[in-house]
C-alpha positions as a LaTeX table, in Angstrom:
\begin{tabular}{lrrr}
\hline
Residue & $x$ (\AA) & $y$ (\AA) & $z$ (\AA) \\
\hline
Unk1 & 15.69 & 5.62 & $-5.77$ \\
Unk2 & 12.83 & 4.83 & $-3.87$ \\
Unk3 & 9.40 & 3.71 & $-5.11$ \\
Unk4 & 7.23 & 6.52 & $-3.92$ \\
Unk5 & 10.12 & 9.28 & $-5.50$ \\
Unk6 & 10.03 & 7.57 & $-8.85$ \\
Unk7 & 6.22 & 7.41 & $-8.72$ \\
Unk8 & 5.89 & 11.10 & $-8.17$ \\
Unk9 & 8.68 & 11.54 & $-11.05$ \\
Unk10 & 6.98 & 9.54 & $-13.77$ \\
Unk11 & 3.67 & 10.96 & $-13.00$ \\
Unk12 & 5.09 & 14.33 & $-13.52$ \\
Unk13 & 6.42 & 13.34 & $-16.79$ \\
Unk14 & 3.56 & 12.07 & $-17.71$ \\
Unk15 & 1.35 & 14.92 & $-16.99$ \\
Unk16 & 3.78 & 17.06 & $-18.68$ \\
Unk17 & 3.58 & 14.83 & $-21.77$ \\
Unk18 & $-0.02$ & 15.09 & $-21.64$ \\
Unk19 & 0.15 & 18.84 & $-22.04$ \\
Unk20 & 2.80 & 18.53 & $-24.79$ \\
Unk21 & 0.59 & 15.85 & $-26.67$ \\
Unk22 & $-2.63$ & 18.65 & $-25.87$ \\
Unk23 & $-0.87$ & 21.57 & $-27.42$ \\
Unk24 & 0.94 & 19.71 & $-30.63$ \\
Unk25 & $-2.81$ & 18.07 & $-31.43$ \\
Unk26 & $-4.06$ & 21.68 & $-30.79$ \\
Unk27 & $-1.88$ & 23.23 & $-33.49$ \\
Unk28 & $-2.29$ & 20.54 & $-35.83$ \\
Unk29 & $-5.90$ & 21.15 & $-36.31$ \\
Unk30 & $-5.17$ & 24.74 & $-36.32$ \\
Unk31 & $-3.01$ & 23.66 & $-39.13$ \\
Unk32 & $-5.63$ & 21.65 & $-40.87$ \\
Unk33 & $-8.05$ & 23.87 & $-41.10$ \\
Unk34 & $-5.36$ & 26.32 & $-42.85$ \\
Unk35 & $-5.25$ & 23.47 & $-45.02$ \\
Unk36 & $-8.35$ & 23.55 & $-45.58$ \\
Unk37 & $-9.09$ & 27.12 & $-46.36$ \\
Unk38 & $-6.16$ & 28.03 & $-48.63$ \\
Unk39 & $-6.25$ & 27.71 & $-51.41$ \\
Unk40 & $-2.70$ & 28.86 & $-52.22$ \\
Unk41 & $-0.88$ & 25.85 & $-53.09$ \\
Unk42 & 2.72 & 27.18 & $-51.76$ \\
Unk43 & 0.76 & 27.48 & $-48.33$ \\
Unk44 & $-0.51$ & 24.25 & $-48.70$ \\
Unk45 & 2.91 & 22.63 & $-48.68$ \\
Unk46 & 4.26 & 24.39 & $-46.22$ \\
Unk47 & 1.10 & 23.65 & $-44.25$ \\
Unk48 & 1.09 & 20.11 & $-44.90$ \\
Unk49 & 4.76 & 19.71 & $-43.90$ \\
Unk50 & 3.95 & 21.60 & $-40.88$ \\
Unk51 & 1.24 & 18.94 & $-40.14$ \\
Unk52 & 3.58 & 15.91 & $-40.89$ \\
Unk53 & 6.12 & 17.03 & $-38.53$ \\
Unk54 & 3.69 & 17.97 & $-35.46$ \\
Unk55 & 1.85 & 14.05 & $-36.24$ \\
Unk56 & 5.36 & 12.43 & $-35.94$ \\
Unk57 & 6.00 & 14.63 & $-32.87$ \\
Unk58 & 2.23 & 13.52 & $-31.71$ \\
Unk59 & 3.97 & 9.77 & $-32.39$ \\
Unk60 & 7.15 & 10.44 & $-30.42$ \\
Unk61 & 4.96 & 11.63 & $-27.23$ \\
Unk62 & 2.44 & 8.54 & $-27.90$ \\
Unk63 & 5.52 & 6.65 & $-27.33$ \\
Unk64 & 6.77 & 8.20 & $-24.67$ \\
Unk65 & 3.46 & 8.04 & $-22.86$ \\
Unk66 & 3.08 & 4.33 & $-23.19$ \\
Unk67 & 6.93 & 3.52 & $-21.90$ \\
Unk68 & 6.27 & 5.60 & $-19.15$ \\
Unk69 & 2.90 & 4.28 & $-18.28$ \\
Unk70 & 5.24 & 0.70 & $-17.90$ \\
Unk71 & 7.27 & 2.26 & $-15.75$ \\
Unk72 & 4.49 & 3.35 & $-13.51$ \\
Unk73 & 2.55 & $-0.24$ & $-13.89$ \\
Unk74 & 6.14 & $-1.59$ & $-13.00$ \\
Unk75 & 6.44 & 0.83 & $-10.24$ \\
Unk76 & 2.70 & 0.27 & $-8.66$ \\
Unk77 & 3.17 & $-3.53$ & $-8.50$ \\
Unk78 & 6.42 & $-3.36$ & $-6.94$ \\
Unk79 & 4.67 & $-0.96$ & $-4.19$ \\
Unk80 & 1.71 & $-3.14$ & $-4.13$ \\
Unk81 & 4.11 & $-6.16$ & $-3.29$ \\
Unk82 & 5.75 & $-4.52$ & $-0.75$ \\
Unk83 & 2.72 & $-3.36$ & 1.21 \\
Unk84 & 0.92 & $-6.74$ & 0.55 \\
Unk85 & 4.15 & $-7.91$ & 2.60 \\
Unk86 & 4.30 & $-5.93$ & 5.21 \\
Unk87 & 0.41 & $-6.05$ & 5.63 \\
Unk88 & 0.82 & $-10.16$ & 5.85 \\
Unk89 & 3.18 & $-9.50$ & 8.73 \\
Unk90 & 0.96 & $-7.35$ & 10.60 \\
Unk91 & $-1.44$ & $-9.64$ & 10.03 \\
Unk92 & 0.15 & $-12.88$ & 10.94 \\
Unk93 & 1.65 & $-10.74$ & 14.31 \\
Unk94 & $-2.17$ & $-10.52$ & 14.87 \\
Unk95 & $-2.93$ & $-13.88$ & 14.56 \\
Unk96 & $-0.18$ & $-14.75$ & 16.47 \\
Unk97 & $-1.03$ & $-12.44$ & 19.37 \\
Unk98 & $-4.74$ & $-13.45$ & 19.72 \\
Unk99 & $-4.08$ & $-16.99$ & 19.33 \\
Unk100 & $-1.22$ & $-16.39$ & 22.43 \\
Unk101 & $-4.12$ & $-14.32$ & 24.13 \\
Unk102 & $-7.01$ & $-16.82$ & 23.96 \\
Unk103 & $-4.42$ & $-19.61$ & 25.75 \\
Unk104 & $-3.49$ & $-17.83$ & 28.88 \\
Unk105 & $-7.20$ & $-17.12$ & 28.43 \\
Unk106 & $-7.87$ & $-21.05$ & 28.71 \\
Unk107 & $-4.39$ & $-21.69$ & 31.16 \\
Unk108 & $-5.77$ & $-19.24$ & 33.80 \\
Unk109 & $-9.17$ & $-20.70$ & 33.31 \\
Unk110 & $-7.78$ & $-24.61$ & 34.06 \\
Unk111 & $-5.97$ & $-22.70$ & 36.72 \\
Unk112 & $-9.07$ & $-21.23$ & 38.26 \\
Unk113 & $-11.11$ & $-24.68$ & 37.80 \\
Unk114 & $-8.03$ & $-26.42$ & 39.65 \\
Unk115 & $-8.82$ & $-24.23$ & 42.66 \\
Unk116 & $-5.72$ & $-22.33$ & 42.06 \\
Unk117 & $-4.94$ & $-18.92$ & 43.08 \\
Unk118 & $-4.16$ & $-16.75$ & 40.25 \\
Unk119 & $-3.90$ & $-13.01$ & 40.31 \\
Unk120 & $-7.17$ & $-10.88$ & 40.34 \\
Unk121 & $-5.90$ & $-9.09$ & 36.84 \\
Unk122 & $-5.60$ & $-12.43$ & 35.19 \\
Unk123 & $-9.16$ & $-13.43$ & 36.29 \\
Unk124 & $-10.88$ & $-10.27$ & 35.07 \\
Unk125 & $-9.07$ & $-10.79$ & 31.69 \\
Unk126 & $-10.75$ & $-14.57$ & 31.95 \\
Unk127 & $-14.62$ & $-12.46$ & 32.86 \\
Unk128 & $-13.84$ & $-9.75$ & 30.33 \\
Unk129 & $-13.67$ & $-13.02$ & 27.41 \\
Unk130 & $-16.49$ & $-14.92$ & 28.30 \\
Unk131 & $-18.18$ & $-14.94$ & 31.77 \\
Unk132 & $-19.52$ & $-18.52$ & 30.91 \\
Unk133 & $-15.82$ & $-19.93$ & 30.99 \\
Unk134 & $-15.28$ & $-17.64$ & 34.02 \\
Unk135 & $-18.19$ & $-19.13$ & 35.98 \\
Unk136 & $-17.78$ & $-22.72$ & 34.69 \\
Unk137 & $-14.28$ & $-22.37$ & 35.97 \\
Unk138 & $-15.45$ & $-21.24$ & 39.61 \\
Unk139 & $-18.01$ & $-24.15$ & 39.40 \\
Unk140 & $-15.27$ & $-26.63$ & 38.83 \\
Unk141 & $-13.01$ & $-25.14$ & 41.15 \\
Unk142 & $-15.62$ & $-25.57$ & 44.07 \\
Unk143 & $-16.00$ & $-28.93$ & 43.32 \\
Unk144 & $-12.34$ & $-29.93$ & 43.43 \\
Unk145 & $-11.80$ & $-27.78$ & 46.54 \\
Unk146 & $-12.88$ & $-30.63$ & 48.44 \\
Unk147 & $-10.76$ & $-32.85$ & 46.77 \\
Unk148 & $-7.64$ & $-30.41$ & 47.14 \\
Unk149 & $-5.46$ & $-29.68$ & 50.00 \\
Unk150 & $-3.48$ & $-27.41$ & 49.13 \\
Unk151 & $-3.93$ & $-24.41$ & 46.29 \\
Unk152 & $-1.36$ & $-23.59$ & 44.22 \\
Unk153 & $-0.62$ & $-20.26$ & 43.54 \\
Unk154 & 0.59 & $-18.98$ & 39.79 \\
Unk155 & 1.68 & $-15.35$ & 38.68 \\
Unk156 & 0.34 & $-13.91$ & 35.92 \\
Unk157 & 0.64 & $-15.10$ & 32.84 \\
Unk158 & 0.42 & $-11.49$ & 31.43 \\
Unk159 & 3.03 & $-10.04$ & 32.78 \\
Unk160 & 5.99 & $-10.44$ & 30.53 \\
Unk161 & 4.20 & $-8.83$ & 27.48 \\
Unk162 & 6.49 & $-7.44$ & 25.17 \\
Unk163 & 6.44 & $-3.94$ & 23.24 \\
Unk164 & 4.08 & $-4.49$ & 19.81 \\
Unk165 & 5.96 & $-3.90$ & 16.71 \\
Unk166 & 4.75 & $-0.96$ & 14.44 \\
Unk167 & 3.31 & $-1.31$ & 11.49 \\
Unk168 & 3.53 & 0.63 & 8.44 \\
Unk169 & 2.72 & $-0.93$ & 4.60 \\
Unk170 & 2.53 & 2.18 & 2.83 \\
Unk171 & 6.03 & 3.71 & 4.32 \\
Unk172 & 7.52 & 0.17 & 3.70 \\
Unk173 & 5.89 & 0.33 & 0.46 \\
Unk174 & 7.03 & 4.02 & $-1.28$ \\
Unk175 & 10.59 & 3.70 & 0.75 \\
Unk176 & 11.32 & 0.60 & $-0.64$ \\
Unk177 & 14.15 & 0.67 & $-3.60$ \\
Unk178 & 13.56 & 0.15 & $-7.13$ \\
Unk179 & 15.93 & $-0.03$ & $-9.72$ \\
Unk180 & 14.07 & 2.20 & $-11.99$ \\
Unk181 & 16.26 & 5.42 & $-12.98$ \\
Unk182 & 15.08 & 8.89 & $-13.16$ \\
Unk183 & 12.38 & 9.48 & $-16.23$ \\
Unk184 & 14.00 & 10.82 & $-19.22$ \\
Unk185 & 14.46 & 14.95 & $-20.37$ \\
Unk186 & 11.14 & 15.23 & $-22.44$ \\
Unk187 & 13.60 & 18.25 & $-24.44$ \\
Unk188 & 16.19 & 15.54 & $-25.17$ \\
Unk189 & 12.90 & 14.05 & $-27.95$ \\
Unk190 & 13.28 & 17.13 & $-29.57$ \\
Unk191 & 9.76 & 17.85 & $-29.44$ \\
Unk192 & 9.61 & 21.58 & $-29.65$ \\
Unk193 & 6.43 & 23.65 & $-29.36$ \\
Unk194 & 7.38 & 26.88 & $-31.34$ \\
\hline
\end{tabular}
């Protein structure tokens, strides 16, 4: 089962145990306050028995409540982990891409200081960073133009990009398995409401 079904599944249960809980704590104080005002003791048993039964049913769904809320916490840090994982990936990808970036940056600007041709593309990429390392580059590759004799000509150092991989930490995260079953019948508790 996947994370984000079982999520969906235990919240359900749990909002349907809410409503339960609601309704038996509901009658119970109806029952009370029969309790209360008869003064028939026959009644009073049978009211007081009543009132036993729905607090142990109150107890069952208490129970309930809190081993489902474990589930859930269970649940929500497995889908936390997975999207924390997948979000480090995209990150690092990042990282890895600008840091890759910001060296052909520098290469074509060595390149352009050498008095190199490189392509035009490459050049505006170098202007479009920082038109200080673009100019200092020129500068430098005036002055060793009259050292030079002969330029040597690159291609670009852009040109064999790669597709980006996609991205997605909250898919990763509610499609990823769990091992947690399906919740259980709330009927199978025996909890009736008559």
């Amino acid at each position: 089962m996947k994370v984000g079904e079982a999520q969906k599944l235990y919240r359900a249960q749990r909002a349907t145990i809410i409503d339960r809980r609601r309704k038996l704590v509901k009658k119970k104080e109806e029952i009370d306050n029969k309790i209360k005002t008869t003064f028939d003791l026959d009644k009073r048993e049978i009211y007081a028995n009543e009132a036993a039964t729905l607090e142990l049913s109150i107890g069952a769904l208490n129970e309930k409540f809190d081993e489902n809320q474990e589930v859930l916490d269970r649940l929500t840090d497995q889908y936390v982990s997975v999207f924390n994982a997948e979000a480090s990936k995209q990150q690092k990808d990042a990282m890895e891409d600008a840091a890759m970036e910001m060296s052909k940056i520098l290469e074509t600007a060595r390149r352009i200081g050498k008095g190199a041709r490189v392509p035009a593309t490459d050049e505006k990429k170098v202007m479009e960073y920082s038109m200080d390392l673009y100019l200092a580059a020129k500068n430098l590759a005036m002055l060793n133009k009259m050292n030079q004799k002969k330029k040597d000509k690159y291609d670009s150092l852009w040109g064999d990009e790669e597709d980006k991989q996609e991205y997605d930490p909250e898919g990763k995260a509610e499609n990823a398995e769990t091992s947690v079953g399906m919740p259980e019948d709330l009927g199978e508790l025996g909890l009736a409401l008559e």
